[in-house]
Short mmCIF file of C-alpha atoms in Angstrom, two decimals:
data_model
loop_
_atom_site.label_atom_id
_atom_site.label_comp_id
_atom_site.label_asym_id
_atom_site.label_seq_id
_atom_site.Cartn_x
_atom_site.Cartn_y
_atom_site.Cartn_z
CA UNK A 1 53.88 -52.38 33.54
CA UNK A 2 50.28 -52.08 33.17
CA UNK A 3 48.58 -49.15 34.53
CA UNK A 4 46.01 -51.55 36.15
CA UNK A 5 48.65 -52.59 38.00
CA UNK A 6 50.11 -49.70 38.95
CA UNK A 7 46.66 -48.75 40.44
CA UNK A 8 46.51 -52.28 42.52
CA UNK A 9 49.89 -50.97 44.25
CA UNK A 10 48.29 -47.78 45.08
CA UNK A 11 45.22 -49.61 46.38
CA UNK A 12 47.12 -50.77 49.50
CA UNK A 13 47.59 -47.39 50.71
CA UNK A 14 45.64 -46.34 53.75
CA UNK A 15 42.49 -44.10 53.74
CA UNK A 16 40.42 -42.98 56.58
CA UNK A 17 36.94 -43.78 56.41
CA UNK A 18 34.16 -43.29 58.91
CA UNK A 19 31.94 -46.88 58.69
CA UNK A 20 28.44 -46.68 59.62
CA UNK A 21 28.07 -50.30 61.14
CA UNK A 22 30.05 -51.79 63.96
CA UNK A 23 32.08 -55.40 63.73
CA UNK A 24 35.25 -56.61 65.01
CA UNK A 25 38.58 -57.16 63.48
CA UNK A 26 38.88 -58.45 60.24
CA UNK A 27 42.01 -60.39 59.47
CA UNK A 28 43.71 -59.33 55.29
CA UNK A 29 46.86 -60.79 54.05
CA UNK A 30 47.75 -56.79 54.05
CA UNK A 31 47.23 -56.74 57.94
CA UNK A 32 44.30 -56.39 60.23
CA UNK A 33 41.84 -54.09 60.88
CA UNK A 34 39.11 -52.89 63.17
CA UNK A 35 37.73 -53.44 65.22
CA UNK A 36 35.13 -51.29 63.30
CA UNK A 37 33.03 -48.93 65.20
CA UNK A 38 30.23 -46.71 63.77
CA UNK A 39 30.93 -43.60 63.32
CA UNK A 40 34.39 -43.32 64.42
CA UNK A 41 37.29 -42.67 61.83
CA UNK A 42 39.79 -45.84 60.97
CA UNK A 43 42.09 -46.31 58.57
CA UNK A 44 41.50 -48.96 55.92
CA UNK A 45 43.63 -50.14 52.96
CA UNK A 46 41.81 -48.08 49.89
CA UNK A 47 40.36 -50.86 48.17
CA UNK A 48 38.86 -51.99 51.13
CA UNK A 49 37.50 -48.24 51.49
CA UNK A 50 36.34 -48.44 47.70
CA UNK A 51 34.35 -51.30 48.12
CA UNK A 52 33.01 -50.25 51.59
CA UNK A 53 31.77 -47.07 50.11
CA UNK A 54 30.19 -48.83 47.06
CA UNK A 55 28.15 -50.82 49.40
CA UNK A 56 26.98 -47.85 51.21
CA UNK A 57 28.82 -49.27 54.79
CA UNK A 58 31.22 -45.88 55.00
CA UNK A 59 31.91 -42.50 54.61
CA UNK A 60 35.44 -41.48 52.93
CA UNK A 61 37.27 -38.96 55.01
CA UNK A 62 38.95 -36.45 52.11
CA UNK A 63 42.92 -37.26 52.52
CA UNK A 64 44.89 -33.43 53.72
CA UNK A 65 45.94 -33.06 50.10
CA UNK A 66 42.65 -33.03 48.37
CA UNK A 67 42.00 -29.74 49.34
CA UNK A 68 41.73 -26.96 47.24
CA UNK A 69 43.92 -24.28 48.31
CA UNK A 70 46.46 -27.01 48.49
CA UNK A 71 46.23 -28.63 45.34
CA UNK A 72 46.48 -24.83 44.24
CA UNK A 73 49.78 -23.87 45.87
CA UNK A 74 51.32 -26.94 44.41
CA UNK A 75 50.20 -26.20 41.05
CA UNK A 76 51.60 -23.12 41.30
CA UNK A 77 54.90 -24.49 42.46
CA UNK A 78 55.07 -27.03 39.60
CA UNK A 79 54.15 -24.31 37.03
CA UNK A 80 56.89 -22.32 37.98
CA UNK A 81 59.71 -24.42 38.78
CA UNK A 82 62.07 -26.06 36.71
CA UNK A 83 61.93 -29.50 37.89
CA UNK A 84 59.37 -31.74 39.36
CA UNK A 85 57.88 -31.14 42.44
CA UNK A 86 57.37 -33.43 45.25
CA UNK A 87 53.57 -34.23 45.31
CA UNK A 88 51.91 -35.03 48.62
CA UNK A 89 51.27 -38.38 47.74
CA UNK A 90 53.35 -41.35 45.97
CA UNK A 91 50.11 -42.57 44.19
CA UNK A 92 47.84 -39.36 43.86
CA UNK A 93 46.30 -39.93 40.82
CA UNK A 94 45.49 -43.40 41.57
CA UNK A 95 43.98 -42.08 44.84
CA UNK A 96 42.27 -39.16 43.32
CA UNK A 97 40.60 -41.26 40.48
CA UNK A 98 39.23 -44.34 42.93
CA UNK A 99 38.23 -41.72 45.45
CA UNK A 100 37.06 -39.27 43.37
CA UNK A 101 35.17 -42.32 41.50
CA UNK A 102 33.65 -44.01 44.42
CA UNK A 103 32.52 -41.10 46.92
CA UNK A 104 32.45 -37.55 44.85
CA UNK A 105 29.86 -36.74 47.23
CA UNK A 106 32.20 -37.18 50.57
CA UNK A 107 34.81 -34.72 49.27
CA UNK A 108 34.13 -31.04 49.28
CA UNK A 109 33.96 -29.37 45.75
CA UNK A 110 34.93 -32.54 44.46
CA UNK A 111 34.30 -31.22 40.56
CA UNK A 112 36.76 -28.84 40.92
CA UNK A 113 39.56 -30.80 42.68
CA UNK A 114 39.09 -33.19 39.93
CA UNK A 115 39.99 -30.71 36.90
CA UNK A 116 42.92 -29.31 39.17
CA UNK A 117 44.45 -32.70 40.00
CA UNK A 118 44.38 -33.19 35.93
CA UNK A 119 45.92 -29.92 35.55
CA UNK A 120 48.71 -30.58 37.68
CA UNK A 121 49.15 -34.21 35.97
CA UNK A 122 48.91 -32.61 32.24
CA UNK A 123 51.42 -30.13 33.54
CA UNK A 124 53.84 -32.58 35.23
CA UNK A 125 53.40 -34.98 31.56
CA UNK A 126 54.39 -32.33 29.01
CA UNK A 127 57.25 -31.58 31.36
CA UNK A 128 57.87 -34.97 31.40
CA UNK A 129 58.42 -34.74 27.85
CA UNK A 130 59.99 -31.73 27.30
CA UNK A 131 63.00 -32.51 29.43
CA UNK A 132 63.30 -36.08 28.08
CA UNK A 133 63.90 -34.23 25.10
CA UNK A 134 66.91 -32.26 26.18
CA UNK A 135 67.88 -34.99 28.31
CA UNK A 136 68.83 -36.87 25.13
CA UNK A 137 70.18 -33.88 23.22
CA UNK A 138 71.90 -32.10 25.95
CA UNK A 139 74.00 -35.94 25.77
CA UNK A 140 73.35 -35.92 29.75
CA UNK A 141 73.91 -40.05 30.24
CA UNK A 142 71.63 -40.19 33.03
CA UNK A 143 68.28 -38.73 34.38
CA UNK A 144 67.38 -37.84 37.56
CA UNK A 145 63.70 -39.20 38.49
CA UNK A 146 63.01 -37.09 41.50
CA UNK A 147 59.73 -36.91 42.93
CA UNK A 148 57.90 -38.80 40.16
CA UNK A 149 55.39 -41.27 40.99
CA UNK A 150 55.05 -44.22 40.23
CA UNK A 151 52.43 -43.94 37.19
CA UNK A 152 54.64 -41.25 35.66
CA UNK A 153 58.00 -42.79 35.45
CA UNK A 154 55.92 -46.07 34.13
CA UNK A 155 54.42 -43.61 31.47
CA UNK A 156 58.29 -43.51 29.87
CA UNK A 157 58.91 -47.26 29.61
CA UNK A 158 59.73 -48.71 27.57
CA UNK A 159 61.16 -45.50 25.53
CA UNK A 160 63.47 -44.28 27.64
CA UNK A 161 65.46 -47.18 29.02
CA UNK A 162 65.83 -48.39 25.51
CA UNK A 163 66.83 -45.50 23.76
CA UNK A 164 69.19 -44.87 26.81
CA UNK A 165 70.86 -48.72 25.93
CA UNK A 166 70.90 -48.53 22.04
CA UNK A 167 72.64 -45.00 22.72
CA UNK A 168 74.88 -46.45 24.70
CA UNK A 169 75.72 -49.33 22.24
CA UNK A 170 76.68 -47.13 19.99
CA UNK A 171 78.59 -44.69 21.77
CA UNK A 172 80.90 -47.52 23.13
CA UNK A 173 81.04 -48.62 19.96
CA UNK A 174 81.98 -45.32 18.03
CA UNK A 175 84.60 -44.88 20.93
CA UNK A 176 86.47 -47.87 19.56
CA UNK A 177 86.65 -47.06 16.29
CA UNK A 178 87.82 -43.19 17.45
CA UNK A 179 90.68 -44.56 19.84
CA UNK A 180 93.49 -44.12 17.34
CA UNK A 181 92.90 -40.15 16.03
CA UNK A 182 92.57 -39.84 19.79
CA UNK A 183 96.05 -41.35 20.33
CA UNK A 184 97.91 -39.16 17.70
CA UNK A 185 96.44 -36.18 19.09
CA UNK A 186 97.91 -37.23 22.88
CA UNK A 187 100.98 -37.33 20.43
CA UNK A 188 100.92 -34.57 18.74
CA UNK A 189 100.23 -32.91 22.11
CA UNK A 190 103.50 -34.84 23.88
CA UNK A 191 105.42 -33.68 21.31
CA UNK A 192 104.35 -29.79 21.66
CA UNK A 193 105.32 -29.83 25.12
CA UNK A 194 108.66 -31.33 24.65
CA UNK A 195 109.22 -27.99 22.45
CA UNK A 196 108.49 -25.63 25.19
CA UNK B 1 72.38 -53.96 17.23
CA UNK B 2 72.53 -56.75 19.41
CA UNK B 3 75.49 -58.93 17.90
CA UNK B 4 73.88 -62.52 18.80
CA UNK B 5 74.43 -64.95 16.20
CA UNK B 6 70.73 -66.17 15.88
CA UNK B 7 69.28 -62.70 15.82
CA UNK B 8 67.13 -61.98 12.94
CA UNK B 9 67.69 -58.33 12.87
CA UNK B 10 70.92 -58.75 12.88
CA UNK B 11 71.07 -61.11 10.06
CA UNK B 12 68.76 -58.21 7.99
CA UNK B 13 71.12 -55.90 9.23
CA UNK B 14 74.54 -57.47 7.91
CA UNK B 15 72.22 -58.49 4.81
CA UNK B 16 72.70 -54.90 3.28
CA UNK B 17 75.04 -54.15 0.53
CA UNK B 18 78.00 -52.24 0.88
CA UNK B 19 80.51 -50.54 -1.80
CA UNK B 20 83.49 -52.79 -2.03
CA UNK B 21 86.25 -52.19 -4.28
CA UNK B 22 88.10 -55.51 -5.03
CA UNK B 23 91.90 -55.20 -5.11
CA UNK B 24 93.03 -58.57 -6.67
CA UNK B 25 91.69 -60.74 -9.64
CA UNK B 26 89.23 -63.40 -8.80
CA UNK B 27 89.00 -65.77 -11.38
CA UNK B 28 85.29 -67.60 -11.94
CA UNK B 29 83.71 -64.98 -9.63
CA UNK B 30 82.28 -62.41 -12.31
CA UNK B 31 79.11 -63.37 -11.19
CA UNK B 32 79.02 -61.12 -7.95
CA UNK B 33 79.23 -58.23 -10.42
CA UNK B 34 76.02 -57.64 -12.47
CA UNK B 35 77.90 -55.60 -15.04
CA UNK B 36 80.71 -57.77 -15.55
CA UNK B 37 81.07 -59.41 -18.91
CA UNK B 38 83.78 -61.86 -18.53
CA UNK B 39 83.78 -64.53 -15.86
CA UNK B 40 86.44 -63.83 -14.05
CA UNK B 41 86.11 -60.04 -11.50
CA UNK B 42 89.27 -57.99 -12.48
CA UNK B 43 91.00 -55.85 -9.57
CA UNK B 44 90.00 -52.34 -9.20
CA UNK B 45 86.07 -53.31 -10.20
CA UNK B 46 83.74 -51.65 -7.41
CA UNK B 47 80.70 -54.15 -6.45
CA UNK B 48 77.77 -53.89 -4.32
CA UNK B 49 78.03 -56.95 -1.73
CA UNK B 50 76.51 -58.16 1.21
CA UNK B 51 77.78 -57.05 4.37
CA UNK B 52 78.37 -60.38 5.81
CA UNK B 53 80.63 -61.13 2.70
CA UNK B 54 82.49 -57.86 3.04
CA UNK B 55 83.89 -58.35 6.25
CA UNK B 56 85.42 -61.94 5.39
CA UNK B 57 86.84 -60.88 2.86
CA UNK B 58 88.39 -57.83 4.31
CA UNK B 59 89.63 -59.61 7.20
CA UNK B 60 91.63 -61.44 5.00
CA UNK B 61 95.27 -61.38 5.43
CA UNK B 62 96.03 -59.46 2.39
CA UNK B 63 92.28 -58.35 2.04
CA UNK B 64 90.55 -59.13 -0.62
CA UNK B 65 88.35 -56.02 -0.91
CA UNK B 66 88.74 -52.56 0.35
CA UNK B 67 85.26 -51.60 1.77
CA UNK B 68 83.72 -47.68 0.82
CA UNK B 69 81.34 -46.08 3.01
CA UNK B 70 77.82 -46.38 1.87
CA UNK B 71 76.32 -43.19 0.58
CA UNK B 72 74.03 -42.05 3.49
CA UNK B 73 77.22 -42.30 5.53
CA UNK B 74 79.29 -39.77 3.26
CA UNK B 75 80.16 -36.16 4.06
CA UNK B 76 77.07 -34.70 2.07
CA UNK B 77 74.44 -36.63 3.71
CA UNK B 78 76.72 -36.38 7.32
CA UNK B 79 76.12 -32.37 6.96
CA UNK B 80 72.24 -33.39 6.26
CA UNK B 81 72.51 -35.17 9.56
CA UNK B 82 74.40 -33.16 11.80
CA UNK B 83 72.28 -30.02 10.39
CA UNK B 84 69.01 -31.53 11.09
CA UNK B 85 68.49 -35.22 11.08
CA UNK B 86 64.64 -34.83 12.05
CA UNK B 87 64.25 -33.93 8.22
CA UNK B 88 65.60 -37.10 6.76
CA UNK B 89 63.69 -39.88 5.89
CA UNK B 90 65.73 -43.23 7.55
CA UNK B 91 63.09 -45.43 6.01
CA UNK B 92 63.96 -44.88 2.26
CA UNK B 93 67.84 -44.14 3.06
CA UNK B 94 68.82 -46.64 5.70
CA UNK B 95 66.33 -49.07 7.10
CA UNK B 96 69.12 -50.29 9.61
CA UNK B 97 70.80 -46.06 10.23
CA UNK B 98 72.12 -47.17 13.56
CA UNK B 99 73.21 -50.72 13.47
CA UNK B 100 74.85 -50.71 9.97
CA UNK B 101 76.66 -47.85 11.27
CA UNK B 102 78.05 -49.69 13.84
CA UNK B 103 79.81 -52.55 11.36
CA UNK B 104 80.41 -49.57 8.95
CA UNK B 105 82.03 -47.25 11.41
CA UNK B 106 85.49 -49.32 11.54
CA UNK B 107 85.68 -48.66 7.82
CA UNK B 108 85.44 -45.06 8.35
CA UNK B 109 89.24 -43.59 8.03
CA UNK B 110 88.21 -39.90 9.95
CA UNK B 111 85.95 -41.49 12.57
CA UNK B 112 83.20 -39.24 12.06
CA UNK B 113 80.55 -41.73 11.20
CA UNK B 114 80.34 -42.79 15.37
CA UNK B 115 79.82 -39.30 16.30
CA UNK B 116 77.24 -38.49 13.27
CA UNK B 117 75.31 -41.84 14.96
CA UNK B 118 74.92 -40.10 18.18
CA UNK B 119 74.44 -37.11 17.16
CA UNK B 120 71.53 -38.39 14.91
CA UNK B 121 69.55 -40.66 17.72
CA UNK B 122 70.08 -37.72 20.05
CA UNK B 123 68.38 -35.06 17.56
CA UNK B 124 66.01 -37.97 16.19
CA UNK B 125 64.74 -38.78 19.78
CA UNK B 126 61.99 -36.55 19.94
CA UNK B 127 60.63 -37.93 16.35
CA UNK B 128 59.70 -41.18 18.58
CA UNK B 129 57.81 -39.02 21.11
CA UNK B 130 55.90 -37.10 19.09
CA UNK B 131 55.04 -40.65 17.13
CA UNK B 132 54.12 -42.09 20.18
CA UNK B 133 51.52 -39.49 21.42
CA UNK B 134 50.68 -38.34 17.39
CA UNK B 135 46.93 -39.46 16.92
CA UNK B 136 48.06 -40.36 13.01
CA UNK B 137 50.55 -43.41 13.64
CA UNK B 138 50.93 -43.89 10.64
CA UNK B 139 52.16 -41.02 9.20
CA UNK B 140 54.44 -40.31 12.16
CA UNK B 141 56.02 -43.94 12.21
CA UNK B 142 56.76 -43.46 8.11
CA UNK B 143 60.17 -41.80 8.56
CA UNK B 144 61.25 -43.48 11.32
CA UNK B 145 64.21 -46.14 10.46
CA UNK B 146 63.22 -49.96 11.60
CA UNK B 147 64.27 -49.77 15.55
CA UNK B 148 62.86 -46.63 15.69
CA UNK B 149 59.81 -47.77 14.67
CA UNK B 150 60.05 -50.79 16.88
CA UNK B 151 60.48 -48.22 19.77
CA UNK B 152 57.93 -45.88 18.65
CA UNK B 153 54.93 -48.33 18.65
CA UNK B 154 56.23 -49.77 21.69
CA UNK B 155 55.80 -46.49 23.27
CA UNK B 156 52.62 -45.94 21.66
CA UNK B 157 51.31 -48.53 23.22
CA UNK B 158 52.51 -47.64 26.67
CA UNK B 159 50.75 -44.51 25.94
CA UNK B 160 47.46 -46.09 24.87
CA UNK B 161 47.32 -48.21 28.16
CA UNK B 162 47.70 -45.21 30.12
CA UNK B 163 44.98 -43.38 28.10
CA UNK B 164 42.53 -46.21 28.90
CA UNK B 165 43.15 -46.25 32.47
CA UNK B 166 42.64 -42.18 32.92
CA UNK B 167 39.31 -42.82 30.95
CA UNK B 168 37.63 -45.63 32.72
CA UNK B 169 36.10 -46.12 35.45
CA UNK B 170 33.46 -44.14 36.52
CA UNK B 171 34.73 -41.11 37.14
CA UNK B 172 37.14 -39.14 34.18
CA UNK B 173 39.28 -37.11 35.48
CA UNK B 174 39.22 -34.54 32.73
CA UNK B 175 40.11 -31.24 31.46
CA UNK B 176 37.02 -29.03 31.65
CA UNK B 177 35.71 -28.28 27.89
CA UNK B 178 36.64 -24.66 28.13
CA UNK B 179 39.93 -24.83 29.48
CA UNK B 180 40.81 -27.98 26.85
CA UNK B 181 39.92 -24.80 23.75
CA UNK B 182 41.93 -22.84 25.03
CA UNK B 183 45.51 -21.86 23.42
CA UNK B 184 47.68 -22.25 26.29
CA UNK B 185 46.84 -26.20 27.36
CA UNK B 186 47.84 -27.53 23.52
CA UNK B 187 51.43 -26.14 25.04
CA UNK B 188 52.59 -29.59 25.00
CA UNK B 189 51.52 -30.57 21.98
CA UNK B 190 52.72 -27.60 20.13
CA UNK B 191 56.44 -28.43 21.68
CA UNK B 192 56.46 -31.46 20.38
CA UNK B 193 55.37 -30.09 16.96
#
């Protein structure tokens, strides 16, 4: 899947915004919302927010996770542990980049969130990596994707699930042609305990 | 690998020559042997055929060939594998490593050759990520065996599309320039290395 894509999914996540106009409910295939007051908070699908912003109409409210001593604990926590982490958010770098892309100004020390949310992401990819590595040469037969989003288990296809298929191919086909030494040895191994 | 009749890979695949020893005369078929003087192939002569002739003639009842393993597939280059197989180069030994192993394998008296598969694509696996995320393709895709290399670019590509989408828009999320210098961030390249 495209990454484009990927980003349209995470566009239908809700925001809060704080619109500076006032108009009733508008009616989306996604749902409806409003109506819209000025200068209360709302929650809008995040495209809608996007464009919103772009035309001046809103203020983003900065989601609970973009927050600095957040984002900083949870970088920790990935940096330490073993295995992935669950983020605060199924599409975070989607919703970091469009938010981050659209309304820097709304979110406090936005410059800084944005090298820390890469951080984590760089971290979470080369760990990725690394334990698709010994994934394949521990000869595990299956991996567990917990707590990856969306983006990141797209960033291992097609490689994965392929290599995971031809392997397979060939170990069921190795294990045909190794059926027979394994019957003499269940022999062999009757015929020891018939001794004692 | 896929065994469907109208595949073209696996046509390629069973297009490879394998070591056949013939075990009775053949009169008027001197021809498959280049060396052969008279026209008729004598029993016990050892011939380089296709792989798609090999196997209907060895599932002949007698046979008429008794098929030898190919050399990439013997002991000495099976130690290569199981030692390191990152260090061999499938594209000059065996285009087709994986698949020809598979029709090869039966021929294989010990049953090693299945195991020396696995064990190969399991060590070899981390050749196609570093190929997909190495900035020369090129030289990272030459020792990669033909579905390897079919894997590898498709991964690359995966890769590339993801690039592009971190780096448009108008705001990059990026490493700051400092931080990007610094030893400890190359980490994942350098385990990949």
């Amino acid at each position: 899947m495209d990454p484009y894509e990927i980003e349209f999914i995470g566009e239908n996540r809700l925001v809060s915004v704080i619109p500076n106009f006032t108009y009733d409910k508008i009616y989306l295939i996604c749902g409806e919302f409003g109506p819209f007051r000025a200068g209360l908070p709302m929650n809008v699908p995040l495209w809608l927010a996007v464009m919103l912003k772009q035309k001046q109409k809103c203020r983003i409210v900065p989601p609970d996770w973009m927050d600095i001593d957040a984002l900083e604990t949870i970088k920790e926590a990935e940096k330490t542990s073993r295995f992935f982490t669950k983020m605060p958010n199924e599409h975070y770098m989607v919703e970091a980049k469009l938010i981050l892309g659209a309304a820097a100004e709304d979110i406090p020390r936005a410059g800084e969130i944005k090298t820390i949310i890469k951080d984590i992401w760089d971290i979470r990819m080369s760990k990725l990596r690394t334990s698709m590595d010994t994934l394949m040469k521990s000869g595990g037969s299956y991996g567990r994707l917990d707590h990856l989003t969306m983006m990141e288990i797209n960033s291992v296809k097609p490689l994965l699930p392929s290599a995971m298929d031809d392997l397979l191919r060939i170990q069921s086909m190795a294990k045909k042609t190794i059926q027979p030494s394994l019957n003499t040895s269940s022999f062999s191994q009757s015929g020891s305990s018939q001794n004692i | 690998m896929d065994n469907n009749y109208l595949s073209i890979s696996d046509i390629l695949v069973t297009n490879e020559k394998v070591p056949c020893k013939f075990l009775h005369d053949l009169p008027k078929m001197g021809f498959l042997d280049p060396s052969a003087a008279e026209d008729d192939l004598k029993a016990g002569s050892n011939v380089e055929i296709p792989l798609w002739l090999s196997e209907s003639l060895y599932s002949r009842r007698p046979p008429l060939v008794s098929v030898e393993l190919p050399k990439i597939y013997k002991d000495a280059y099976r130690e290569i594998l199981n030692a390191d197989a990152c260090t061999v180069d499938m594209h000059k030994l065996g285009q087709y490593f994986y698949e020809f192993g598979c029709y090869i394998s039966k021929h294989d008296i010990k049953g090693e050759v299945g195991s020396t598969l696995i064990n190969t694509f399991r060590q070899r696996f981390r050749m196609l990520l570093s190929a997909s995320v190495s900035r020369d393709s090129l030289i990272a895709l030459q020792p990669l065996s033909a579905s390897e290399r079919q894997r590898a670019s498709a991964a690359s590509k995966t890769e590339q599309a993801l690039l592009d989408w971190l780096h448009s828009g108008d705001c990059v999320l990026t490493t700051a320039n400092m931080v990007a210098n610094h030893r400890k961030r190359k980490r994942a390249e350098m385990e990949m290395v």
